[in-house]
PDB file of C-alpha atoms in Angstrom:
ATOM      1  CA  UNK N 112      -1.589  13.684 -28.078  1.00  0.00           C
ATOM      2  CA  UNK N 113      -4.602  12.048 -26.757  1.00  0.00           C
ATOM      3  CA  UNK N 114      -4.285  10.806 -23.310  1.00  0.00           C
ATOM      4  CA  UNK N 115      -5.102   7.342 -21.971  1.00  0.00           C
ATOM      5  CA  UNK N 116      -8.724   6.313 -22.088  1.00  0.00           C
ATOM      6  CA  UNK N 117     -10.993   4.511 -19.530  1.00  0.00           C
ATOM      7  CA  UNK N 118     -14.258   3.131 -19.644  1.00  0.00           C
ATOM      8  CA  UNK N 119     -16.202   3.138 -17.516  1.00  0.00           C
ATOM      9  CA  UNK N 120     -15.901   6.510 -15.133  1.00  0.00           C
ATOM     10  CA  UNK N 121     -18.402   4.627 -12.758  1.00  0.00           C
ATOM     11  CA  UNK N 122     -20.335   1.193 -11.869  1.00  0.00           C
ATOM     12  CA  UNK N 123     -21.990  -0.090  -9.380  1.00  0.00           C
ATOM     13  CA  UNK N 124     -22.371  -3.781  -8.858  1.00  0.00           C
ATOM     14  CA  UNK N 125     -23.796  -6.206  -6.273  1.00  0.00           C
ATOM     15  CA  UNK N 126     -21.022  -8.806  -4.959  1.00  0.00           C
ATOM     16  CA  UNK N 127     -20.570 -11.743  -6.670  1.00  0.00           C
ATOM     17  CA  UNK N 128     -21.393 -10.176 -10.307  1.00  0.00           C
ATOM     18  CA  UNK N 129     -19.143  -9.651 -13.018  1.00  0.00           C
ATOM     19  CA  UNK N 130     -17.614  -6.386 -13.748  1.00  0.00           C
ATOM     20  CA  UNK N 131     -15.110  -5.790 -16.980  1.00  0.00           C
ATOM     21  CA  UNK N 132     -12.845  -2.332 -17.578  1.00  0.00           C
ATOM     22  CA  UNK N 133     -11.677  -0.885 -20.503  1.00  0.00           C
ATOM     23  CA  UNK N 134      -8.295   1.037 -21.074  1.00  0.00           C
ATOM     24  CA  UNK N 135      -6.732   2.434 -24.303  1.00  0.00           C
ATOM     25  CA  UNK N 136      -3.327   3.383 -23.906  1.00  0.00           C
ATOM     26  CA  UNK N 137      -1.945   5.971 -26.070  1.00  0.00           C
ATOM     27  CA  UNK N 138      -1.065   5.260 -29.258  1.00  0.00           C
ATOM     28  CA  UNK N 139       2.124   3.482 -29.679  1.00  0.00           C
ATOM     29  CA  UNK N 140       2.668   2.783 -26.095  1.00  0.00           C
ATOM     30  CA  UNK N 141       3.747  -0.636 -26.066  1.00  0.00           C
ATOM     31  CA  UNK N 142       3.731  -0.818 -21.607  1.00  0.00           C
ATOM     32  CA  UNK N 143       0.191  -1.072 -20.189  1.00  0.00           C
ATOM     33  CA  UNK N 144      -0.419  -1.040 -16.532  1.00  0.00           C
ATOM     34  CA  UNK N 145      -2.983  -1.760 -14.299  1.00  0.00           C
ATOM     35  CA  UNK N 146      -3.655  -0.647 -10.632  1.00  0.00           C
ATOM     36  CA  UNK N 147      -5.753  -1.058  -7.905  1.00  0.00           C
ATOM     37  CA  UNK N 148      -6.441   2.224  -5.690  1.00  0.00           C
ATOM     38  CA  UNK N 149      -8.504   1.537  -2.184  1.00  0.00           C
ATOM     39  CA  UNK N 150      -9.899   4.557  -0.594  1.00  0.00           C
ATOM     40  CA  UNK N 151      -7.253   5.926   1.629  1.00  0.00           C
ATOM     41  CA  UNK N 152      -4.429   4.160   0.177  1.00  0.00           C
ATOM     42  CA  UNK N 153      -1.913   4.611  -2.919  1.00  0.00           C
ATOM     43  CA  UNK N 154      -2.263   2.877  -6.213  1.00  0.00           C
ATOM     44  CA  UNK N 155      -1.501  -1.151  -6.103  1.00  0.00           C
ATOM     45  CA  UNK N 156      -0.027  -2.796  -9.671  1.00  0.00           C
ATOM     46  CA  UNK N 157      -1.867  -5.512 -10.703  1.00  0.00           C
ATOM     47  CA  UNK N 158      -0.677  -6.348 -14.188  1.00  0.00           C
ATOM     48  CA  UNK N 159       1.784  -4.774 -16.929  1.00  0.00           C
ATOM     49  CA  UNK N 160       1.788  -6.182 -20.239  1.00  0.00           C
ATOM     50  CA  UNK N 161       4.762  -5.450 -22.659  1.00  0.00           C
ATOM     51  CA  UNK N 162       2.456  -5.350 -25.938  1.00  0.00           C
ATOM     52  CA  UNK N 163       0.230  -8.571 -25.631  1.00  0.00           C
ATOM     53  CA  UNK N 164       2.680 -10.228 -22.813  1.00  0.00           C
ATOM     54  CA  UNK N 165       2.707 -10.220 -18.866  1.00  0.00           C
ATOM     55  CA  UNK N 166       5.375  -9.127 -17.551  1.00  0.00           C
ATOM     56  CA  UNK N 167       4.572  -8.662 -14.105  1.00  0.00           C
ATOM     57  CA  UNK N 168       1.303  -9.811 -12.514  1.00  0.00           C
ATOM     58  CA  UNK N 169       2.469 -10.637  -9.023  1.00  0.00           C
ATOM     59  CA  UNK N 170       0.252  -9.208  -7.000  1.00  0.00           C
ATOM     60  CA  UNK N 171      -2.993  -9.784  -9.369  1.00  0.00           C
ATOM     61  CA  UNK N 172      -5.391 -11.756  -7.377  1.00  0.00           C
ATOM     62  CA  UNK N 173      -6.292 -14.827  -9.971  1.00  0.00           C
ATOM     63  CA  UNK N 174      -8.633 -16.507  -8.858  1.00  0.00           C
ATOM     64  CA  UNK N 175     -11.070 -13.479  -9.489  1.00  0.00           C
ATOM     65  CA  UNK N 176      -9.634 -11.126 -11.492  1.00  0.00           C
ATOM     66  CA  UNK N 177      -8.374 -11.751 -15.215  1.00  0.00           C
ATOM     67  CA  UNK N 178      -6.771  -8.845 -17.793  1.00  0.00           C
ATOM     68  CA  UNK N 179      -6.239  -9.284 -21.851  1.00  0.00           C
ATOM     69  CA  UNK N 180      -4.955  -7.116 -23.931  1.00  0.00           C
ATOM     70  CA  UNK N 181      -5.080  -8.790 -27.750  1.00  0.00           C
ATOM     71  CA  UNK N 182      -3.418  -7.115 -30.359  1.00  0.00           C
ATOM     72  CA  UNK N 183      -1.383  -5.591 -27.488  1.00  0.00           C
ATOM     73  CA  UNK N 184      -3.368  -2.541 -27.753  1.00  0.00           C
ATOM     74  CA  UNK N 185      -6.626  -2.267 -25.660  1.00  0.00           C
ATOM     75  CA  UNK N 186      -6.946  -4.047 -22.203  1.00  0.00           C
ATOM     76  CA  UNK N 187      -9.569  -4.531 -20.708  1.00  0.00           C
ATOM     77  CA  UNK N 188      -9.544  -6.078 -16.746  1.00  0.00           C
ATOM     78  CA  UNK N 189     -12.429  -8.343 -15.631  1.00  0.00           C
ATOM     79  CA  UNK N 190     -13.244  -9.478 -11.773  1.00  0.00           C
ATOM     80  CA  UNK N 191     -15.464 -12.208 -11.445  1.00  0.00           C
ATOM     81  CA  UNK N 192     -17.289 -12.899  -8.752  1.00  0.00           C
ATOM     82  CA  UNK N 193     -16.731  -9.310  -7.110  1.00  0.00           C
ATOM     83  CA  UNK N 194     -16.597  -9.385  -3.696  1.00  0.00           C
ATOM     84  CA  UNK N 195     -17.139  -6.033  -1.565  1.00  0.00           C
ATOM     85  CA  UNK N 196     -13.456  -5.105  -0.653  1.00  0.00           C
ATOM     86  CA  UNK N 197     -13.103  -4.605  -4.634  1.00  0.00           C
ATOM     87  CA  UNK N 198     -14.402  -1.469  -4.048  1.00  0.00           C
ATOM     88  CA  UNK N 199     -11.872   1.008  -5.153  1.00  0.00           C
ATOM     89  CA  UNK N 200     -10.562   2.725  -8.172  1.00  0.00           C
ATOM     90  CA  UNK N 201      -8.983   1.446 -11.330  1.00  0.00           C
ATOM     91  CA  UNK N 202      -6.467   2.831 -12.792  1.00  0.00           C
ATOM     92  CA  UNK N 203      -4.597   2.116 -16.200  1.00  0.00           C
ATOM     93  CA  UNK N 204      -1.478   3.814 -17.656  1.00  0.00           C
ATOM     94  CA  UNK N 205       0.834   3.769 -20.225  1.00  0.00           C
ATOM     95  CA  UNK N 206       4.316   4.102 -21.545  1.00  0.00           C
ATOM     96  CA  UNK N 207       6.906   3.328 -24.241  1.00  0.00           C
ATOM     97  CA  UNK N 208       9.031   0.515 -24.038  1.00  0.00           C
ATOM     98  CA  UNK N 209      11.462   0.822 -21.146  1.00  0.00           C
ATOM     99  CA  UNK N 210      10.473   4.431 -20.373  1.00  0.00           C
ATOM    100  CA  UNK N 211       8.219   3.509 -17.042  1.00  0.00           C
ATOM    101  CA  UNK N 212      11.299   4.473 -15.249  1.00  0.00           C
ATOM    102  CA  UNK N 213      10.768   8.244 -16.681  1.00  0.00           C
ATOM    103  CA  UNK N 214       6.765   8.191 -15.297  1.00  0.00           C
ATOM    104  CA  UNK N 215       3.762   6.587 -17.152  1.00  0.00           C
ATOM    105  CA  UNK N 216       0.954   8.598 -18.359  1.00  0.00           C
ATOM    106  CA  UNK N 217      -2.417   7.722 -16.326  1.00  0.00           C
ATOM    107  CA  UNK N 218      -6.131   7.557 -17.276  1.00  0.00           C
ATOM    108  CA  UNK N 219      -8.911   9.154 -14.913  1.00  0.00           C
ATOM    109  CA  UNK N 220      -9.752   5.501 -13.952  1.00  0.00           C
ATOM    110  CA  UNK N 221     -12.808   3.528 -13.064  1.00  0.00           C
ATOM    111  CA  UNK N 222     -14.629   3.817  -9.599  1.00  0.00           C
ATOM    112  CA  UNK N 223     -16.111   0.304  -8.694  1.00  0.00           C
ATOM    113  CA  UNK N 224     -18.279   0.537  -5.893  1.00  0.00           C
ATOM    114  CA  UNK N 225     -19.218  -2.763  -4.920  1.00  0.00           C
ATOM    115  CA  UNK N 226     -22.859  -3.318  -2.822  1.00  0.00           C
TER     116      UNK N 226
ATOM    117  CA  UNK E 181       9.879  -5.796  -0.179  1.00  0.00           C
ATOM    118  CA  UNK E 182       9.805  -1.836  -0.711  1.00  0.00           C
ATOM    119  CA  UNK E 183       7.676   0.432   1.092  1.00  0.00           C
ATOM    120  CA  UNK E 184       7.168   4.026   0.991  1.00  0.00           C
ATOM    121  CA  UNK E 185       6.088   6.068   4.451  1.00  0.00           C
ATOM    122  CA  UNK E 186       4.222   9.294   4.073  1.00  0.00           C
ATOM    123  CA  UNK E 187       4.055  10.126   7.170  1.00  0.00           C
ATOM    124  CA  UNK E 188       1.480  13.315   7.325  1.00  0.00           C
ATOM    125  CA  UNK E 189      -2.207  12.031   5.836  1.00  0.00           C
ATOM    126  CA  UNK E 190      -3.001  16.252   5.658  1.00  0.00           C
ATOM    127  CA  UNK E 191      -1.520  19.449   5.255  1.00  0.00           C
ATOM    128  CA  UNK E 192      -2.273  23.275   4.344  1.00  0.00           C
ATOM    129  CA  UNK E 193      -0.466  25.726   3.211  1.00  0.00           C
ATOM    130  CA  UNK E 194      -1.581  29.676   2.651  1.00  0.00           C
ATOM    131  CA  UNK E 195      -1.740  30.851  -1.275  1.00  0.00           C
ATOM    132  CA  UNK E 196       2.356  32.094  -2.160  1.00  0.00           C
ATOM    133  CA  UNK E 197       3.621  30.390   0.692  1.00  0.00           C
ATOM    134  CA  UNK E 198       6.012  27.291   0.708  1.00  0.00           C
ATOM    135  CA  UNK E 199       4.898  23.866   1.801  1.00  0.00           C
ATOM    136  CA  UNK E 200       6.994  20.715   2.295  1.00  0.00           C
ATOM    137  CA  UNK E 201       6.131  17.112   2.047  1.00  0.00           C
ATOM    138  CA  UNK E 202       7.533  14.070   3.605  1.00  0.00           C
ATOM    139  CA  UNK E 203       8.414  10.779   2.394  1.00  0.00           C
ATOM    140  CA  UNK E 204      10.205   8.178   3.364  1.00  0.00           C
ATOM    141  CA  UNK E 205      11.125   4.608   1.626  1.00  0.00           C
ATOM    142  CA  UNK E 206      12.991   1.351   2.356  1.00  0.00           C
ATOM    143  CA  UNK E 207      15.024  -0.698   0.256  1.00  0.00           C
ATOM    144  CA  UNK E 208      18.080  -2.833   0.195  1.00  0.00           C
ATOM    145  CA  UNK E 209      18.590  -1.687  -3.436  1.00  0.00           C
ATOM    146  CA  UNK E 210      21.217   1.125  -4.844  1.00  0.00           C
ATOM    147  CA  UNK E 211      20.024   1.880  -7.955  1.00  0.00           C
ATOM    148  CA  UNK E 212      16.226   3.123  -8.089  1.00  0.00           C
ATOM    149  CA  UNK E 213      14.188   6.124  -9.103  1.00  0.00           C
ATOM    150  CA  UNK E 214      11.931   7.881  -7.169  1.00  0.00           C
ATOM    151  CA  UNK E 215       8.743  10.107  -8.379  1.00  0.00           C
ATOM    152  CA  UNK E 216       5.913  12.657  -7.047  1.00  0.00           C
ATOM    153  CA  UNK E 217       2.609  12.138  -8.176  1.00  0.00           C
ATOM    154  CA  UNK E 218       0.156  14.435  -7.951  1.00  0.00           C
ATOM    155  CA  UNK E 219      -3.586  13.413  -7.754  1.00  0.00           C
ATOM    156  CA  UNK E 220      -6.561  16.063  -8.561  1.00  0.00           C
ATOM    157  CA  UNK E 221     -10.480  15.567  -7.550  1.00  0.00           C
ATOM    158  CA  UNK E 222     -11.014  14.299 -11.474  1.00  0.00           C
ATOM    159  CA  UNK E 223      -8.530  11.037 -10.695  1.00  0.00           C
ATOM    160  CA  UNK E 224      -5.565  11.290 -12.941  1.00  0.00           C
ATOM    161  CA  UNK E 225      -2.159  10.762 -11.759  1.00  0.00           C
ATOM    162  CA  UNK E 226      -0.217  13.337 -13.219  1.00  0.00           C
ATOM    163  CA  UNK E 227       3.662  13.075 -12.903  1.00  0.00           C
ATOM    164  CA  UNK E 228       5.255  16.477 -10.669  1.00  0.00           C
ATOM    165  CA  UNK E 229       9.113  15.352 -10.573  1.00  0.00           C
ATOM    166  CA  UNK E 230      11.243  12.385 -10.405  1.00  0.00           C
ATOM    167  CA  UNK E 231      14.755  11.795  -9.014  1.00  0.00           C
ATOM    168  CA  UNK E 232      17.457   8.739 -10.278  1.00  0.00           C
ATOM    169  CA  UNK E 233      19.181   7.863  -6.917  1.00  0.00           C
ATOM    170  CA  UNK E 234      22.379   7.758  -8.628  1.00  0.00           C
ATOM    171  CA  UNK E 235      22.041  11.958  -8.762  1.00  0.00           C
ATOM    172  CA  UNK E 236      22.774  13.712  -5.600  1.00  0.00           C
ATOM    173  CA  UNK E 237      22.028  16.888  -7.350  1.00  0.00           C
ATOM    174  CA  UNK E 238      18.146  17.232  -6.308  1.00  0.00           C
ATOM    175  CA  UNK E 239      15.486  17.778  -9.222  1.00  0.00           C
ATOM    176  CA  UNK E 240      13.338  20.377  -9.700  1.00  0.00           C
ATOM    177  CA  UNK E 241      10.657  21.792 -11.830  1.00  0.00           C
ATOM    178  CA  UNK E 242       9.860  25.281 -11.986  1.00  0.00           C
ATOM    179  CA  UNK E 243       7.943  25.679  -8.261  1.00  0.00           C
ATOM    180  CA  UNK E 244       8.393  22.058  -7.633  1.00  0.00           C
ATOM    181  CA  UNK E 245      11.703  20.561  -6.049  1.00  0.00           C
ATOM    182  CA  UNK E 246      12.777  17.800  -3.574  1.00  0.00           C
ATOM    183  CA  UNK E 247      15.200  17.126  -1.127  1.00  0.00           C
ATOM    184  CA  UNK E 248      16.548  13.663  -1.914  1.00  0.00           C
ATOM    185  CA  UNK E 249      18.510  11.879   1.455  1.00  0.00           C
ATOM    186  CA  UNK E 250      19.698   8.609   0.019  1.00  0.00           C
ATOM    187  CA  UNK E 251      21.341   7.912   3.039  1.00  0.00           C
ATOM    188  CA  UNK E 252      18.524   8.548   5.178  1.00  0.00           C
ATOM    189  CA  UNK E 253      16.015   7.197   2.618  1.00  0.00           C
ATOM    190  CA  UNK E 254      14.230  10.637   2.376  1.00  0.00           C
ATOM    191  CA  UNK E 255      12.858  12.571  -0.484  1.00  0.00           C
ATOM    192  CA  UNK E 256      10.314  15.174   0.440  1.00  0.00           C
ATOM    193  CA  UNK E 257       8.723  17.421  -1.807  1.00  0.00           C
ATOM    194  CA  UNK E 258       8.911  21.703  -1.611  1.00  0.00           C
ATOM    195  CA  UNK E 259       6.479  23.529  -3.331  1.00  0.00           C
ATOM    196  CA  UNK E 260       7.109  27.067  -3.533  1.00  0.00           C
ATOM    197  CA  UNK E 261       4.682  30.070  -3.912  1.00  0.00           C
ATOM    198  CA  UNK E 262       2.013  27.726  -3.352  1.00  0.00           C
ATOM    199  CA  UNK E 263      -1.110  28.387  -5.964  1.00  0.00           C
ATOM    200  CA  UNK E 264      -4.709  27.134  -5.883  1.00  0.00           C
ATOM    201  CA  UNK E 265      -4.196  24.909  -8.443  1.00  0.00           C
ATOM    202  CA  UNK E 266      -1.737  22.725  -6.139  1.00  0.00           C
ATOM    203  CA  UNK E 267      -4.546  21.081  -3.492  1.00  0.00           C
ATOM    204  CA  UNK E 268      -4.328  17.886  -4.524  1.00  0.00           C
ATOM    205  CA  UNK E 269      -3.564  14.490  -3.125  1.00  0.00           C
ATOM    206  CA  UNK E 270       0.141  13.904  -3.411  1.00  0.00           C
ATOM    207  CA  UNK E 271       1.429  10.118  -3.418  1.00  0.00           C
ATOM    208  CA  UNK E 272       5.483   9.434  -3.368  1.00  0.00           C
ATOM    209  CA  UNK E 273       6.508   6.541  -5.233  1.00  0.00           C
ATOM    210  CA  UNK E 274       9.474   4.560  -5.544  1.00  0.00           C
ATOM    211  CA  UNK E 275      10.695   2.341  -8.198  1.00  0.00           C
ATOM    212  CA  UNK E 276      13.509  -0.488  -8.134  1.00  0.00           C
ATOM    213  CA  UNK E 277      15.867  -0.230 -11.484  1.00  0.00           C
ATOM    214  CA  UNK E 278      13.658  -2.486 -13.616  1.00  0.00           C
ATOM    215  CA  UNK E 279      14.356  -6.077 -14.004  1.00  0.00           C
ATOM    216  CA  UNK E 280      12.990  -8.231 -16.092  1.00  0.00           C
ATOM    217  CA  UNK E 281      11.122  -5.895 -17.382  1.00  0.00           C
ATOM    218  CA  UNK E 282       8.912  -4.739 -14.355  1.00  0.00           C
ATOM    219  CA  UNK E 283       7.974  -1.541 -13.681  1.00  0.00           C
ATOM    220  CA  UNK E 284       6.063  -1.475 -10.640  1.00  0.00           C
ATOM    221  CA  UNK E 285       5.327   1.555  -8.811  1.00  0.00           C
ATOM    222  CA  UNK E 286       5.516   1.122  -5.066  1.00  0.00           C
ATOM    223  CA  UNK E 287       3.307   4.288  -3.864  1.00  0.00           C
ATOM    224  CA  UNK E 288       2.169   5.837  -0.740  1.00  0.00           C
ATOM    225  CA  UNK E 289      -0.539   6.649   0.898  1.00  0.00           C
ATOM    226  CA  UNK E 290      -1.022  10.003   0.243  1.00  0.00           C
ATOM    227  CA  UNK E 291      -0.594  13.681   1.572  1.00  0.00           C
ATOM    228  CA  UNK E 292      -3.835  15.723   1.323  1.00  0.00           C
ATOM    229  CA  UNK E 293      -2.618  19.205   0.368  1.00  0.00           C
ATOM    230  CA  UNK E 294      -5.255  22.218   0.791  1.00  0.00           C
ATOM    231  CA  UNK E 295      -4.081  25.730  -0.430  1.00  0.00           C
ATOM    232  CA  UNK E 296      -6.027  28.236   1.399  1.00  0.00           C
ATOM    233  CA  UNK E 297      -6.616  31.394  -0.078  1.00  0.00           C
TER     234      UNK E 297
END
């Protein structure tokens, strides 16, 4: 089974560009996550979509950052204009319907160093 | 709002030996779950063990098992004849019985665990 994907493994960006990140989940996971990890801290949730619906995006900072996922398959997270505590890594996961409660399966993430 | 409390940033632990990790969590809820990630140099979370607080019987997993104090809010993690493979950052997480569909992971800051040959 083919784990869950991320592009890209690094960028580097001066603050207030754009940056987007992509995630494939594994196939047939309808639950896609995504979280925020600062150096020195654990992961943060910023968004889980139940196939192409939010369910929970609480704590997703909206006036810069955005996330899609059409055709409730591929996501892909955008922050615009980054600023420099963005800096950190990005991390998307995936499970089946209801099953988050038995552990997601994580990608390697994105490190966003912001400059 | 949940938090979880590990409460040693580093630890080390010789090759075969045992090595425990602490955690500690706060909630006002009864029914949650409660997880060990582990967290290698290439980024992945990858899942060690899980508990249901309904269980008093602990988990475990082959090296891996915890010591789950619902009363005390305390799960800590004992990993027996320790191997190389194990130094990794180790993040507890907590989870409130989903509602409304959430899933949210409430982690950590980490443990830094070094196996020393």
């Amino acid at each position: 089974e083919a784990g869950v994907a991320q592009s890209p493994r690094y960028k580097i960006i001066e603050k207030r560009q754009s940056v987007a990140f992509w995630c494939n989940p594994i196939s047939g996971h309808a639950t896609l996550y995504w979280y925020q990890q600062i150096l020195g801290q654990g992961p943060k949730l910023l968004i889980q979509f139940q196939n192409n619906g939010v369910v929970d995006d609480s704590q997703l900072p909206k006036d810069r950052f955005s996330a899609e996922r059409l055709k409730g398959v591929d996501s892909t997270l955008k922050i615009q204009p980054a600023k420099l505590e963005d800096s950190a890594v990005y991390l998307c996961a995936s499970s089946l319907p209801g099953t988050g409660r038995y552990g997601y399966t994580f990608g390697s993430g994105t490190r966003l160093t912001v400059v | 709002a949940q938090t979880v409390t590990q409460s040693q940033p580093e630890m080390s632990v010789q090759e075969a030996e045992t090595v425990t990790l602490s955690c500690t969590y706060d909630t006002s809820e009864s029914d949650y779950y409660l997880f060990w990630y582990k967290q290698p140099p290439s980024r992945q979370m990858i899942l060690v063990i899980r508990q249901e607080a309904y269980k008093q019987q602990n988990a475990t997993e082959n090296r891996f098992s915890v010591n789950f104090q619902k009363a005390a809010k305390s799960f800590s993690l004992k990993i027996s004849d320790s191997q190389l493979g194990d130094a990794a950052m180790y993040f507890c997480a907590y989870m409130r019985e989903p509602g409304g569909g959430s899933e949210k992971l409430v982690f950590g800051k980490g443990t830094k665990l070094t196996v020393n040959p």
